[in-house]
XYZ file of C-alpha atoms in Angstrom:
757
model
C 4.263 44.043 -6.060
C 0.794 42.966 -7.804
C 2.816 40.801 -10.419
C 4.761 39.188 -7.568
C 1.796 37.857 -5.721
C -0.059 37.111 -9.062
C 3.104 34.559 -9.529
C 2.629 33.250 -6.099
C -1.548 32.515 -6.954
C -0.233 30.987 -10.277
C 2.221 28.857 -8.154
C -0.557 27.863 -5.886
C -2.710 26.443 -8.580
C 0.173 24.642 -10.416
C 1.070 23.021 -6.887
C -2.653 22.306 -6.525
C -2.778 20.541 -10.169
C 0.246 18.481 -9.164
C -1.381 17.680 -5.549
C -4.589 16.692 -7.310
C -3.068 14.288 -9.689
C -0.814 12.577 -6.880
C -3.586 12.719 -4.431
C -6.177 11.183 -6.645
C -3.747 8.426 -7.853
C -3.371 7.527 -4.214
C -6.741 7.854 -2.947
C -8.902 6.682 -5.935
C -8.175 2.860 -4.931
C -10.395 3.782 -1.678
C -13.564 3.840 -3.831
C -12.625 1.187 -6.355
C -11.467 -1.500 -3.941
C -14.939 -2.820 -3.073
C -16.123 -3.137 -6.756
C -13.029 -4.458 -8.302
C -12.171 -6.859 -5.335
C -15.611 -8.382 -5.631
C -15.470 -8.268 -9.542
C -18.991 -6.566 -9.751
C -18.518 -5.804 -13.313
C -16.058 -4.959 -16.043
C -13.606 -2.493 -14.959
C -14.719 0.109 -17.581
C -18.040 0.152 -16.057
C -16.550 0.498 -12.433
C -14.395 3.430 -13.607
C -17.624 5.009 -15.581
C -19.495 5.025 -12.436
C -16.671 6.247 -10.405
C -16.026 9.087 -12.670
C -19.632 10.291 -12.568
C -19.478 10.096 -8.895
C -16.343 12.137 -8.792
C -17.726 14.933 -11.221
C -21.177 15.300 -9.339
C -19.283 15.008 -5.931
C -17.141 17.722 -6.874
C -19.864 20.345 -7.194
C -21.086 19.266 -3.602
C -17.755 20.202 -2.035
C -18.134 24.120 -2.013
C -19.025 24.036 1.687
C -15.955 22.374 2.560
C -13.750 25.144 1.318
C -14.586 26.951 4.632
C -12.152 24.585 6.371
C -9.066 25.938 4.415
C -10.038 29.528 5.042
C -10.891 29.835 8.754
C -11.210 26.116 10.008
C -7.675 25.987 11.616
C -6.893 29.746 12.211
C -8.484 33.103 12.742
C -7.825 34.879 9.223
C -8.592 38.353 10.715
C -5.377 38.114 12.863
C -3.353 37.800 9.598
C -2.376 40.149 6.998
C -2.265 39.416 3.195
C 1.512 38.621 3.012
C 1.242 36.316 6.112
C -1.605 34.440 4.648
C 0.085 33.931 1.500
C 3.023 32.360 3.374
C 0.872 30.089 5.088
C -0.789 28.900 2.150
C 2.314 28.357 0.093
C 3.954 26.454 2.790
C 1.081 24.179 3.126
C 0.984 23.387 -0.628
C 4.702 23.004 -0.964
C 4.861 20.522 2.053
C 1.817 18.513 0.566
C 3.693 17.924 -2.586
C 6.801 17.048 -0.735
C 5.058 14.844 1.818
C 3.091 13.028 -0.706
C 6.162 12.456 -2.833
C 8.008 10.989 0.300
C 5.070 8.889 1.431
C 5.006 7.418 -2.114
C 8.686 6.948 -2.382
C 8.826 4.823 0.698
C 5.382 3.315 0.249
C 4.009 4.411 3.651
C 0.302 4.639 4.164
C -0.929 8.424 4.229
C -4.013 10.509 4.179
C -4.540 13.515 2.047
C -7.053 15.037 4.764
C -4.923 14.418 7.698
C -1.786 15.946 5.841
C -3.584 19.107 4.749
C -5.211 19.808 8.306
C -1.962 19.450 10.084
C -0.065 21.516 7.374
C -2.563 24.288 7.823
C -1.882 24.051 11.841
C 1.763 24.046 11.413
C 2.116 26.746 9.057
C -0.227 28.970 10.924
C 1.488 28.037 14.241
C 5.000 29.177 12.685
C 3.771 32.319 11.320
C 1.857 33.215 14.331
C 5.051 32.719 16.758
C 7.049 34.807 14.320
C 4.465 37.583 14.518
C 4.002 37.541 18.253
C 7.759 37.427 18.702
C 8.248 40.541 16.454
C 5.657 42.422 18.417
C 7.447 41.492 21.655
C 4.519 39.608 22.798
C 4.144 36.071 24.779
C 3.655 33.067 22.642
C 1.952 30.975 25.422
C -0.664 33.875 26.260
C -1.310 35.062 22.668
C -1.063 31.833 20.427
C -4.902 31.042 21.148
C -5.883 34.358 19.527
C -4.499 33.255 16.136
C -5.225 29.547 16.091
C -9.142 28.422 15.963
C -8.156 25.877 18.472
C -11.958 24.686 19.093
C -12.620 24.092 15.395
C -9.060 22.496 14.863
C -9.709 20.365 17.957
C -13.097 19.156 16.685
C -11.523 18.402 12.995
C -8.821 16.321 14.565
C -11.091 14.534 16.909
C -13.511 13.702 14.143
C -10.875 12.333 11.895
C -9.428 10.207 15.077
C -13.122 9.183 15.940
C -14.008 8.313 12.360
C -11.089 5.458 12.489
C -13.173 3.690 15.466
C -16.480 4.533 14.432
C -15.940 3.252 10.858
C -14.507 -0.121 11.883
C -17.326 -0.589 14.601
C -20.368 0.247 12.266
C -18.762 -1.665 9.327
C -18.468 -4.696 11.648
C -21.837 -4.647 13.232
C -23.822 -3.892 9.873
C -21.811 -6.666 8.087
C -22.374 -8.988 11.114
C -26.278 -8.564 10.804
C -26.165 -8.699 7.061
C -24.180 -12.097 7.166
C -26.803 -13.452 9.790
C -29.522 -12.695 7.085
C -28.054 -13.543 4.000
C -25.043 -16.011 4.955
C -22.340 -16.689 2.448
C -24.807 -18.856 0.349
C -26.787 -15.531 -0.370
C -28.297 -16.337 -3.819
C -31.224 -17.993 -1.997
C -32.323 -15.273 0.416
C -31.633 -12.673 -2.415
C -34.240 -13.843 -4.327
C -36.897 -12.897 -1.572
C -35.213 -10.023 0.107
C -32.651 -8.956 -2.388
C -34.865 -5.943 -3.943
C -35.524 -4.758 -0.261
C -32.145 -4.952 0.663
C -31.051 -3.077 -2.480
C -33.683 -0.426 -1.884
C -32.638 0.183 1.661
C -28.987 0.388 0.869
C -29.564 2.915 -2.136
C -32.139 4.811 -0.146
C -29.774 4.968 2.576
C -26.964 6.603 0.111
C -29.688 8.653 -1.371
C -30.421 10.392 1.884
C -26.993 10.895 3.230
C -25.524 12.007 -0.177
C -28.248 14.159 -1.738
C -29.989 15.614 1.437
C -27.101 15.808 3.798
C -24.360 16.161 1.190
C -26.071 18.927 -0.649
C -25.959 21.125 2.769
C -23.602 23.884 2.127
C -23.058 23.169 -1.521
C -23.707 25.685 -4.498
C -26.854 24.045 -5.283
C -28.353 24.189 -1.887
C -29.096 27.915 -2.225
C -31.105 27.789 -5.653
C -34.594 29.252 -5.236
C -37.512 27.244 -6.462
C -40.796 28.661 -7.989
C -42.441 28.589 -4.428
C -39.726 30.897 -2.992
C -37.956 28.099 -1.031
C -34.410 27.016 -1.521
C -33.463 23.482 -2.491
C -32.143 22.764 0.850
C -35.427 24.157 2.331
C -37.680 21.921 0.272
C -35.544 18.895 1.081
C -35.790 19.592 4.603
C -39.556 19.809 4.727
C -40.158 16.679 2.484
C -37.439 14.470 3.807
C -39.985 11.555 4.855
C -41.907 11.943 1.716
C -38.654 11.501 -0.330
C -37.392 8.610 1.527
C -40.606 6.571 1.063
C -40.770 7.510 -2.753
C -37.034 6.583 -2.817
C -37.294 3.257 -1.303
C -40.432 2.373 -3.591
C -38.622 3.610 -6.668
C -35.456 1.583 -6.000
C -37.090 -1.744 -4.938
C -39.253 -1.544 -8.038
C -36.315 -0.711 -10.447
C -34.094 -3.354 -8.922
C -36.860 -6.011 -9.189
C -37.581 -5.148 -12.672
C -33.960 -5.204 -13.846
C -33.700 -8.555 -12.334
C -36.932 -9.867 -14.010
C -36.428 -8.390 -17.428
C -32.632 -8.026 -17.840
C -31.510 -10.793 -15.331
C -29.107 -8.080 -13.772
C -27.940 -9.290 -10.472
C -29.329 -7.216 -7.531
C -25.952 -6.940 -5.822
C -24.189 -5.751 -8.802
C -26.665 -2.725 -8.841
C -25.874 -2.041 -5.396
C -22.095 -2.399 -5.639
C -22.093 -0.060 -8.680
C -24.391 2.338 -6.897
C -22.103 2.334 -3.890
C -18.940 2.960 -6.017
C -20.849 5.893 -7.574
C -21.878 7.250 -4.004
C -18.309 6.805 -2.348
C -16.734 8.397 -5.530
C -19.184 11.274 -5.022
C -18.489 11.362 -1.236
C -14.815 11.319 -1.829
C -14.829 14.161 -4.246
C -17.315 16.217 -1.992
C -15.027 15.573 0.928
C -11.603 15.391 -0.281
C -11.404 18.217 -2.929
C -10.771 20.666 -0.343
C -7.521 18.897 0.288
C -6.303 19.719 -3.118
C -7.904 23.114 -4.178
C -9.096 24.450 -1.035
C -5.977 26.390 -0.003
C -5.302 27.677 -3.512
C -8.889 28.953 -3.871
C -8.334 30.646 -0.523
C -5.072 32.072 -1.873
C -6.972 33.368 -5.065
C -9.793 34.919 -2.966
C -7.488 36.554 -0.799
C -5.540 38.007 -3.784
C -8.807 39.142 -5.331
C -9.712 41.075 -2.128
C -6.261 42.811 -1.813
C -6.477 43.783 -5.675
C -10.087 45.165 -5.057
C -8.690 47.226 -2.068
C -6.355 48.710 -4.625
C -3.122 46.619 -3.900
C -2.411 48.281 -0.718
C 0.503 47.415 1.588
C 0.292 43.583 1.771
C 2.001 43.663 5.186
C -0.972 45.639 6.594
C -3.929 44.514 4.591
C -6.154 42.510 6.886
C -7.552 39.061 5.869
C -10.719 39.356 7.766
C -12.768 38.871 4.746
C -11.844 35.192 4.745
C -13.764 34.795 8.033
C -16.898 35.545 6.146
C -18.600 32.882 3.789
C -17.003 33.230 0.123
C -18.727 31.226 -2.654
C -16.580 28.885 -4.751
C -17.417 29.104 -8.468
C -18.917 25.984 -9.784
C -16.799 26.064 -12.800
C -13.635 25.888 -10.763
C -15.008 22.779 -9.022
C -15.977 21.089 -12.163
C -12.468 21.777 -13.708
C -10.967 20.167 -10.591
C -13.627 17.245 -10.972
C -12.432 16.712 -14.767
C -8.791 16.706 -13.676
C -9.720 13.917 -11.009
C -11.484 11.947 -13.768
C -8.664 12.229 -16.255
C -6.190 11.195 -13.345
C -8.392 8.170 -12.336
C -8.684 6.891 -15.906
C -5.012 7.560 -16.959
C -3.246 6.687 -13.683
C -1.365 3.359 -13.626
C -1.408 3.512 -9.921
C -5.135 3.987 -9.739
C -5.577 1.090 -12.469
C -3.513 -1.215 -10.472
C -5.849 -1.453 -7.671
C -3.492 -3.832 -5.650
C -4.088 -1.979 -2.224
C -3.328 -2.706 1.275
C -7.091 -3.061 2.220
C -7.441 -5.813 -0.358
C -4.512 -7.657 1.425
C -5.971 -7.287 4.935
C -9.628 -7.973 4.123
C -9.684 -10.810 1.497
C -11.778 -13.973 2.472
C -9.363 -16.478 0.580
C -5.933 -17.366 1.579
C -2.768 -15.552 0.138
C 0.599 -13.942 0.883
C 0.403 -11.637 3.878
C 1.599 -8.091 3.431
C 2.624 -7.532 7.043
C 4.512 -9.529 9.634
C 3.188 -10.125 13.253
C 3.681 -8.037 16.155
C 3.766 -8.507 19.821
C 0.513 -6.370 20.286
C -1.293 -8.245 17.599
C -0.150 -11.768 19.224
C -1.398 -10.516 22.560
C -4.828 -9.302 21.060
C -5.311 -12.668 19.096
C -4.338 -14.819 22.112
C -6.866 -12.840 24.376
C -9.745 -12.952 21.822
C -9.212 -16.765 21.478
C -9.443 -17.355 25.176
C -12.500 -15.183 25.460
C -14.209 -16.896 22.546
C -13.562 -20.213 24.232
C -15.013 -19.139 27.581
C -18.008 -17.507 25.687
C -18.755 -20.689 24.046
C -18.858 -22.607 27.514
C -21.453 -19.825 28.485
C -23.808 -19.822 25.677
C -26.060 -22.641 24.694
C -24.626 -24.915 22.120
C -27.804 -24.579 20.005
C -27.058 -20.616 19.729
C -23.439 -20.825 19.033
C -24.087 -23.660 16.320
C -26.907 -21.659 14.753
C -24.662 -18.634 14.629
C -21.646 -20.644 13.067
C -23.999 -22.117 10.696
C -24.673 -18.717 9.185
C -20.893 -18.103 8.810
C -20.202 -21.408 6.991
C -17.694 -20.443 4.226
C -19.118 -20.675 0.790
C -18.129 -19.359 -2.813
C -19.931 -19.289 -5.943
C -16.494 -19.073 -7.885
C -15.449 -22.160 -9.610
C -12.335 -23.709 -8.290
C -10.582 -23.286 -11.708
C -11.085 -19.540 -11.750
C -7.794 -18.073 -12.465
C -8.408 -14.728 -10.653
C -11.021 -15.229 -7.916
C -12.685 -12.164 -6.112
C -11.113 -11.206 -2.593
C -14.612 -11.263 -1.138
C -18.243 -11.520 -2.238
C -20.540 -8.823 -3.337
C -22.519 -8.923 0.010
C -19.362 -7.584 1.777
C -18.588 -5.218 -1.063
C -22.135 -3.647 -0.756
C -21.696 -3.133 2.874
C -18.127 -1.682 2.607
C -19.424 0.963 0.157
C -22.883 1.783 1.555
C -21.515 2.273 5.057
C -18.338 4.106 3.987
C -20.170 6.576 1.654
C -22.759 7.229 4.386
C -20.106 8.024 7.065
C -18.444 10.207 4.819
C -21.300 11.999 3.764
C -22.267 12.699 7.391
C -18.920 14.247 7.893
C -19.277 16.327 4.778
C -22.637 17.653 5.936
C -21.178 18.403 9.296
C -18.168 20.524 7.539
C -15.715 17.847 9.075
C -12.893 16.755 6.607
C -12.939 13.057 7.395
C -9.991 11.039 6.199
C -11.683 8.878 3.358
C -8.523 6.747 3.249
C -9.207 5.567 6.909
C -12.969 5.706 6.841
C -12.974 3.243 3.782
C -10.072 1.038 5.179
C -11.497 0.791 8.596
C -14.867 -0.147 7.256
C -13.225 -2.802 5.193
C -11.234 -3.981 8.349
C -14.480 -4.083 10.314
C -16.382 -5.961 7.679
C -13.579 -8.469 7.256
C -13.503 -9.128 10.939
C -17.309 -9.899 11.041
C -16.948 -11.977 7.951
C -14.373 -14.170 9.967
C -11.725 -13.510 7.289
C -9.209 -13.084 10.169
C -9.031 -16.688 11.334
C -6.394 -17.924 13.376
C -3.979 -18.596 10.417
C -4.076 -14.876 9.351
C -5.540 -12.562 12.323
C -2.068 -11.724 13.655
C -0.873 -10.438 10.367
C -3.991 -8.707 9.488
C -4.163 -6.886 13.046
C -0.356 -5.985 12.690
C -1.254 -4.489 9.127
C -4.189 -2.280 10.761
C -1.741 -1.167 13.487
C 0.723 -0.230 10.747
C -1.849 2.032 8.712
C -3.174 3.764 11.864
C 0.622 4.337 12.807
C 0.924 5.820 9.510
C -1.904 8.293 10.373
C 0.122 9.592 13.316
C 3.254 9.630 11.335
C 1.486 11.766 8.738
C 0.203 14.227 11.178
C 3.438 14.646 12.932
C 5.578 14.954 9.825
C 2.867 17.211 8.172
C 2.838 19.616 11.100
C 6.578 19.721 11.626
C 7.634 20.141 7.981
C 4.936 22.795 7.006
C 5.967 24.670 10.267
C 9.623 24.761 9.103
C 8.879 25.663 5.689
C 6.757 28.573 6.762
C 9.063 29.668 9.563
C 11.940 29.759 6.892
C 9.975 31.871 4.413
C 8.802 34.290 7.184
C 12.401 34.780 8.605
C 14.493 34.498 5.420
C 12.164 36.311 3.049
C 9.814 35.562 0.308
C 12.635 34.360 -2.087
C 12.679 31.235 -0.013
C 9.312 30.377 -1.636
C 10.923 29.745 -5.011
C 13.557 27.717 -3.277
C 11.127 25.471 -1.750
C 9.160 25.217 -5.120
C 12.166 24.102 -6.841
C 12.940 21.525 -4.210
C 9.273 20.215 -4.549
C 9.825 20.125 -8.384
C 12.953 18.315 -8.136
C 11.598 15.799 -5.602
C 8.647 15.150 -7.807
C 10.658 14.574 -10.952
C 13.038 12.286 -8.931
C 10.350 10.105 -7.603
C 8.725 9.757 -11.098
C 11.992 8.457 -12.256
C 12.366 6.186 -9.146
C 8.916 4.755 -9.752
C 9.519 4.077 -13.332
C 12.892 2.257 -12.836
C 11.115 0.300 -9.977
C 8.377 -0.634 -12.606
C 10.942 -1.708 -15.085
C 12.700 -3.751 -12.296
C 9.555 -5.424 -11.387
C 8.962 -6.148 -14.881
C 12.151 -7.685 -15.474
C 11.849 -9.819 -12.541
C 8.450 -11.156 -13.286
C 9.142 -14.786 -12.600
C 6.333 -15.715 -10.387
C 4.359 -18.879 -11.843
C 0.689 -18.061 -12.383
C -2.052 -20.490 -12.748
C -3.068 -19.239 -16.316
C 0.553 -19.949 -17.228
C 0.923 -22.684 -20.098
C 3.553 -25.261 -19.590
C 6.030 -23.387 -21.660
C 5.787 -20.274 -19.597
C 6.129 -22.435 -16.397
C 9.399 -23.670 -17.880
C 10.616 -20.458 -18.791
C 9.708 -18.773 -15.453
C 11.301 -21.618 -13.454
C 14.431 -21.389 -15.552
C 14.717 -17.684 -14.857
C 14.576 -18.422 -11.117
C 17.221 -20.996 -11.146
C 19.362 -19.034 -13.443
C 19.225 -15.886 -11.206
C 19.847 -18.181 -8.029
C 23.164 -19.405 -9.816
C 24.068 -16.029 -10.892
C 23.649 -14.416 -7.637
C 25.491 -17.099 -5.607
C 28.315 -16.835 -8.229
C 28.511 -12.950 -7.946
C 28.380 -13.084 -4.022
C 31.253 -15.845 -3.566
C 33.502 -14.225 -6.379
C 33.058 -10.667 -5.455
C 32.890 -11.344 -1.731
C 35.976 -13.203 -1.490
C 38.006 -10.672 -3.768
C 36.873 -7.795 -1.674
C 37.734 -9.544 1.540
C 41.189 -10.502 0.424
C 41.624 -6.720 -0.602
C 39.948 -5.522 2.870
C 37.567 -3.412 0.682
C 34.798 -2.565 3.249
C 32.976 -0.529 0.524
C 33.028 -3.493 -1.921
C 31.865 -5.806 0.736
C 28.892 -3.448 1.553
C 27.635 -3.589 -2.131
C 27.952 -7.478 -2.034
C 25.953 -7.677 1.109
C 23.169 -5.820 -0.480
C 23.065 -8.266 -3.193
C 23.067 -11.070 -0.708
C 20.238 -9.653 0.976
C 18.050 -9.261 -2.369
C 18.915 -12.888 -3.150
C 18.064 -14.121 0.423
C 14.921 -12.125 0.497
C 13.943 -13.488 -2.996
C 14.741 -17.017 -2.098
C 12.624 -16.598 1.143
C 9.636 -15.142 -0.858
C 9.908 -18.033 -3.171
C 10.012 -20.702 -0.355
C 7.210 -18.920 1.408
C 4.979 -18.818 -1.929
C 5.487 -22.806 -2.346
C 1.853 -23.417 -1.321
C 0.351 -20.980 -3.359
C 2.433 -21.650 -6.370
C 1.798 -25.406 -6.085
C -1.881 -24.856 -6.103
C -1.709 -23.039 -9.225
C -0.445 -25.993 -11.087
C -2.893 -27.931 -13.270
C -4.286 -31.108 -11.882
C -2.437 -34.274 -12.089
C 1.024 -32.685 -11.460
C 1.808 -34.135 -8.140
C 5.255 -35.281 -9.184
C 6.044 -31.850 -10.808
C 4.912 -29.975 -7.711
C 7.187 -32.151 -5.516
C 10.302 -31.277 -7.683
C 9.333 -27.638 -7.412
C 9.243 -27.541 -3.870
C 12.595 -29.242 -3.994
C 14.138 -26.388 -6.247
C 12.843 -23.754 -3.808
C 14.224 -25.569 -0.913
C 17.856 -25.824 -2.388
C 17.523 -22.281 -3.697
C 16.774 -21.096 -0.003
C 19.616 -23.197 1.385
C 22.148 -21.723 -1.355
C 21.115 -18.235 -0.111
C 21.728 -19.221 3.402
C 25.140 -20.646 2.303
C 26.475 -17.471 0.640
C 24.951 -15.436 3.716
C 26.936 -17.352 6.195
C 29.949 -17.156 4.008
C 29.984 -13.381 3.577
C 28.783 -12.116 7.074
C 31.937 -13.289 8.982
C 34.294 -11.944 6.206
C 32.578 -8.453 6.748
C 32.961 -8.759 10.463
C 36.346 -9.752 10.137
C 37.292 -6.636 7.922
C 34.998 -4.342 10.102
C 36.735 -5.154 13.325
C 40.301 -4.635 11.742
C 41.577 -8.075 12.230
C 44.681 -9.419 10.750
C 44.320 -10.242 7.074
C 45.000 -13.677 5.793
C 48.379 -14.884 5.014
C 49.688 -15.043 1.356
C 49.268 -18.810 1.528
C 45.569 -18.686 2.326
C 45.260 -15.837 -0.350
C 46.519 -18.180 -3.028
C 44.306 -21.116 -2.040
C 41.034 -19.012 -1.739
C 41.717 -17.286 -5.077
C 42.299 -20.737 -6.619
C 39.098 -22.247 -5.350
C 37.059 -19.196 -5.960
C 38.077 -19.333 -9.666
C 37.162 -22.973 -9.873
C 33.834 -22.410 -8.194
C 33.206 -19.355 -10.799
C 33.700 -21.589 -13.716
C 31.582 -24.443 -12.141
C 28.728 -21.796 -11.694
C 29.121 -20.801 -15.385
C 28.872 -24.515 -16.363
C 25.805 -25.026 -14.233
C 24.108 -21.773 -15.682
C 24.851 -23.193 -19.347
C 22.946 -26.609 -18.349
C 19.855 -24.420 -16.813
C 19.733 -22.183 -19.727
C 19.865 -24.688 -22.472
C 17.879 -27.164 -20.504
C 20.296 -29.934 -21.555
C 21.256 -32.557 -18.931
C 23.535 -34.899 -20.736
C 26.421 -33.321 -19.180
C 25.140 -33.426 -15.525
C 27.536 -36.450 -14.660
C 30.517 -34.183 -15.860
C 29.047 -31.369 -13.603
C 28.929 -33.654 -10.624
C 32.733 -34.779 -11.238
C 33.633 -30.945 -11.480
C 31.978 -30.461 -8.228
C 33.692 -33.452 -6.714
C 36.819 -32.304 -7.667
C 36.372 -28.731 -6.021
C 35.204 -30.531 -2.965
C 38.655 -32.612 -3.014
C 40.556 -29.366 -3.410
C 38.568 -27.996 -0.305
C 39.485 -31.014 1.702
C 43.281 -30.382 0.710
C 43.303 -26.963 1.626
C 41.289 -27.862 5.047
C 44.339 -30.141 5.728
C 46.810 -27.339 4.908
C 45.060 -25.177 7.401
C 45.505 -27.727 10.166
C 49.232 -27.827 9.478
C 49.349 -24.073 9.710
C 47.530 -24.244 12.930
C 49.981 -26.851 14.256
C 53.290 -24.805 13.254
C 51.447 -21.731 14.728
C 51.453 -19.718 11.611
C 47.746 -18.567 12.153
C 45.620 -17.575 15.299
C 42.268 -18.783 16.365
C 40.100 -16.211 14.834
C 41.789 -16.747 11.511
C 41.154 -20.491 11.720
C 37.659 -20.120 12.589
C 36.855 -17.919 9.561
C 38.899 -20.084 7.111
C 36.939 -23.186 8.287
C 33.818 -21.369 7.983
C 34.442 -20.097 4.564
C 35.336 -23.676 3.205
C 32.522 -25.235 5.115
C 29.994 -22.972 3.554
C 31.599 -23.559 -0.052
C 31.246 -27.200 0.475
C 27.540 -26.635 1.549
C 26.770 -24.433 -1.472
C 28.212 -26.908 -3.935
C 26.258 -29.788 -2.766
C 22.792 -27.826 -2.895
C 23.594 -26.338 -6.263
C 24.184 -29.834 -7.693
C 20.761 -30.968 -5.891
C 18.982 -27.724 -7.404
C 20.035 -28.672 -10.872
C 18.847 -32.525 -10.314
C 15.510 -31.250 -9.051
C 15.115 -28.796 -11.812
C 15.810 -31.611 -14.476
C 13.298 -33.699 -12.782
C 10.793 -30.779 -12.902
C 11.345 -30.086 -16.501
C 11.065 -33.657 -17.407
C 7.996 -34.330 -15.516
C 6.262 -31.230 -16.942
C 6.978 -32.163 -20.477
C 5.666 -35.492 -19.803
C 2.290 -34.176 -18.350
C 1.736 -31.775 -21.020
C 2.558 -34.216 -24.082
């Protein structure tokens, strides 16, 4: 029996390592976004500061481990075997849940998931225990669940979303009023004071508040006081000394080494937020396994008695966490932070929703967002009529956009260092407060909502982007509720099945978790390869050779997709192959989506072209328009064929079969000739290509007349005729736009070469 539970403890720690790696890969972007988004320093410096913060913050998280032990349920109401079921259900669910959310790219929070997993598993095991004893679930469940503490934790997480947004917006508004977007002037006079206040605030909440409950807080000094007691008695003095020290240090760095003040603040904030993250979120990954390990130690110390009768009352007391375990976990987090491709990419939702400059919006609009924007716009207009013009104009002048980035910068920052500083300072302080109160806040949503609040105050959400940004915020908050619901439900089901079916189900679920992780890793690898293969977006830094090559790939894929959809679509339709038509429909959707993306990105792509290429840009716009029209043509050709087969209508007659196959074969040959012209960039045979198209059009006109004869002879019905005319009409449309695409591509190539020779 001892060996069985030892294996379970090992399984818990193995799941914890997997959870730690996946969790850090997801959450690291929270404390890297501001520094990377503002380009405050080289990435290796940012990662170094973040790594130091993670390592130190890990040692401050000991007090947070109490949440996993007794924050959600009353451990004295459970026996050892039951507590192990709860902990294993939580860790298995967490791995599966994070894997699922990663697969679908949905927003999630490791804090929210762990809290609701503990709640779900504890509720299920409690219900089984109550029912087995013949009790009433409604009357007795409250004896097992620490409802007051659980409610406080859940409320804290929910309130943190609102508080983070509000505080971030207010602090950023006041900061921008003082420094404006032209911050370099005021920074000369007030920069060191601003930096001193920011880092002093971080010092207070991270060191003084954050140390509360950590392993270092109880260390005794020479005068008999503990570190925590000494800090409490000398708080005011420490703050004064800290402020003076940082003001002098920052000013000296500016005078002697010409180090920009805001860079120091941003890097210090990155360190602080990484430290707050580790101090608060480490419990999400190792709190449950450590609680299981402590339970196992207590059970073994009691002589490994019957696990079904050994009470877990010891978990209700304070159990210290060895510092070396915290450091090991911190080192794993650092290695993951440095090695993880996901963490290095730093292309996160918060950057898309908070950037100051224009760009592609990640989210679409929603009804709620449109209502909010419309109402806010009306309120703003009314407010302007009430306030004096001098006030509104004075405030507006403080928010006039300005950037110190050169227009030819190939990769401009998403926002300036003023906003990055506020993001980091406010988020780290709020998380540190939550940590000191033993509330496992969601660092994901605190940092995200602070970033949303600061971007709102900075007027990054203008009338061109506000509706999309607000929809994005709703989507992320909706993801919070989805995370909570799924975590509670899945963890409860896993715990219930283990409790009812026997402990062998533990290993079944562990195998399922391993398979899902492996499958997702393979899926992500394929997705990365696919993205790499489809890397055809034109960048500002591209030389004209790269521009030509990428545009050639775009056009070639458009022609290949059109050819595939027409050929396979007609073949499957004539065979009444529903499964084949569905596959073609998926290809058509991908082609249509890509064509729409290219057309929607025309503005941003054109701005990336080098100066003096107006004609080139014009032809590129034409190319994207013709590509989009080709996608429309194949879509409107395929959809009625699918509906015809789905509704089991009469198939085409033999004569129609022959005509469609013949024209399909000619179109297939035409597309192959077009593809050859595009790939070889040789346009001498363009006239021959146009003649080939005209011949196919003549054939289409002939079969159109044949169809009219069939109608007069009553050989076909109305539905047949509507579909037939629709097919040949879209074929004609497709052929016309294909030739126009080649012409625009020829002009684009010719002008690009002329401009760069």
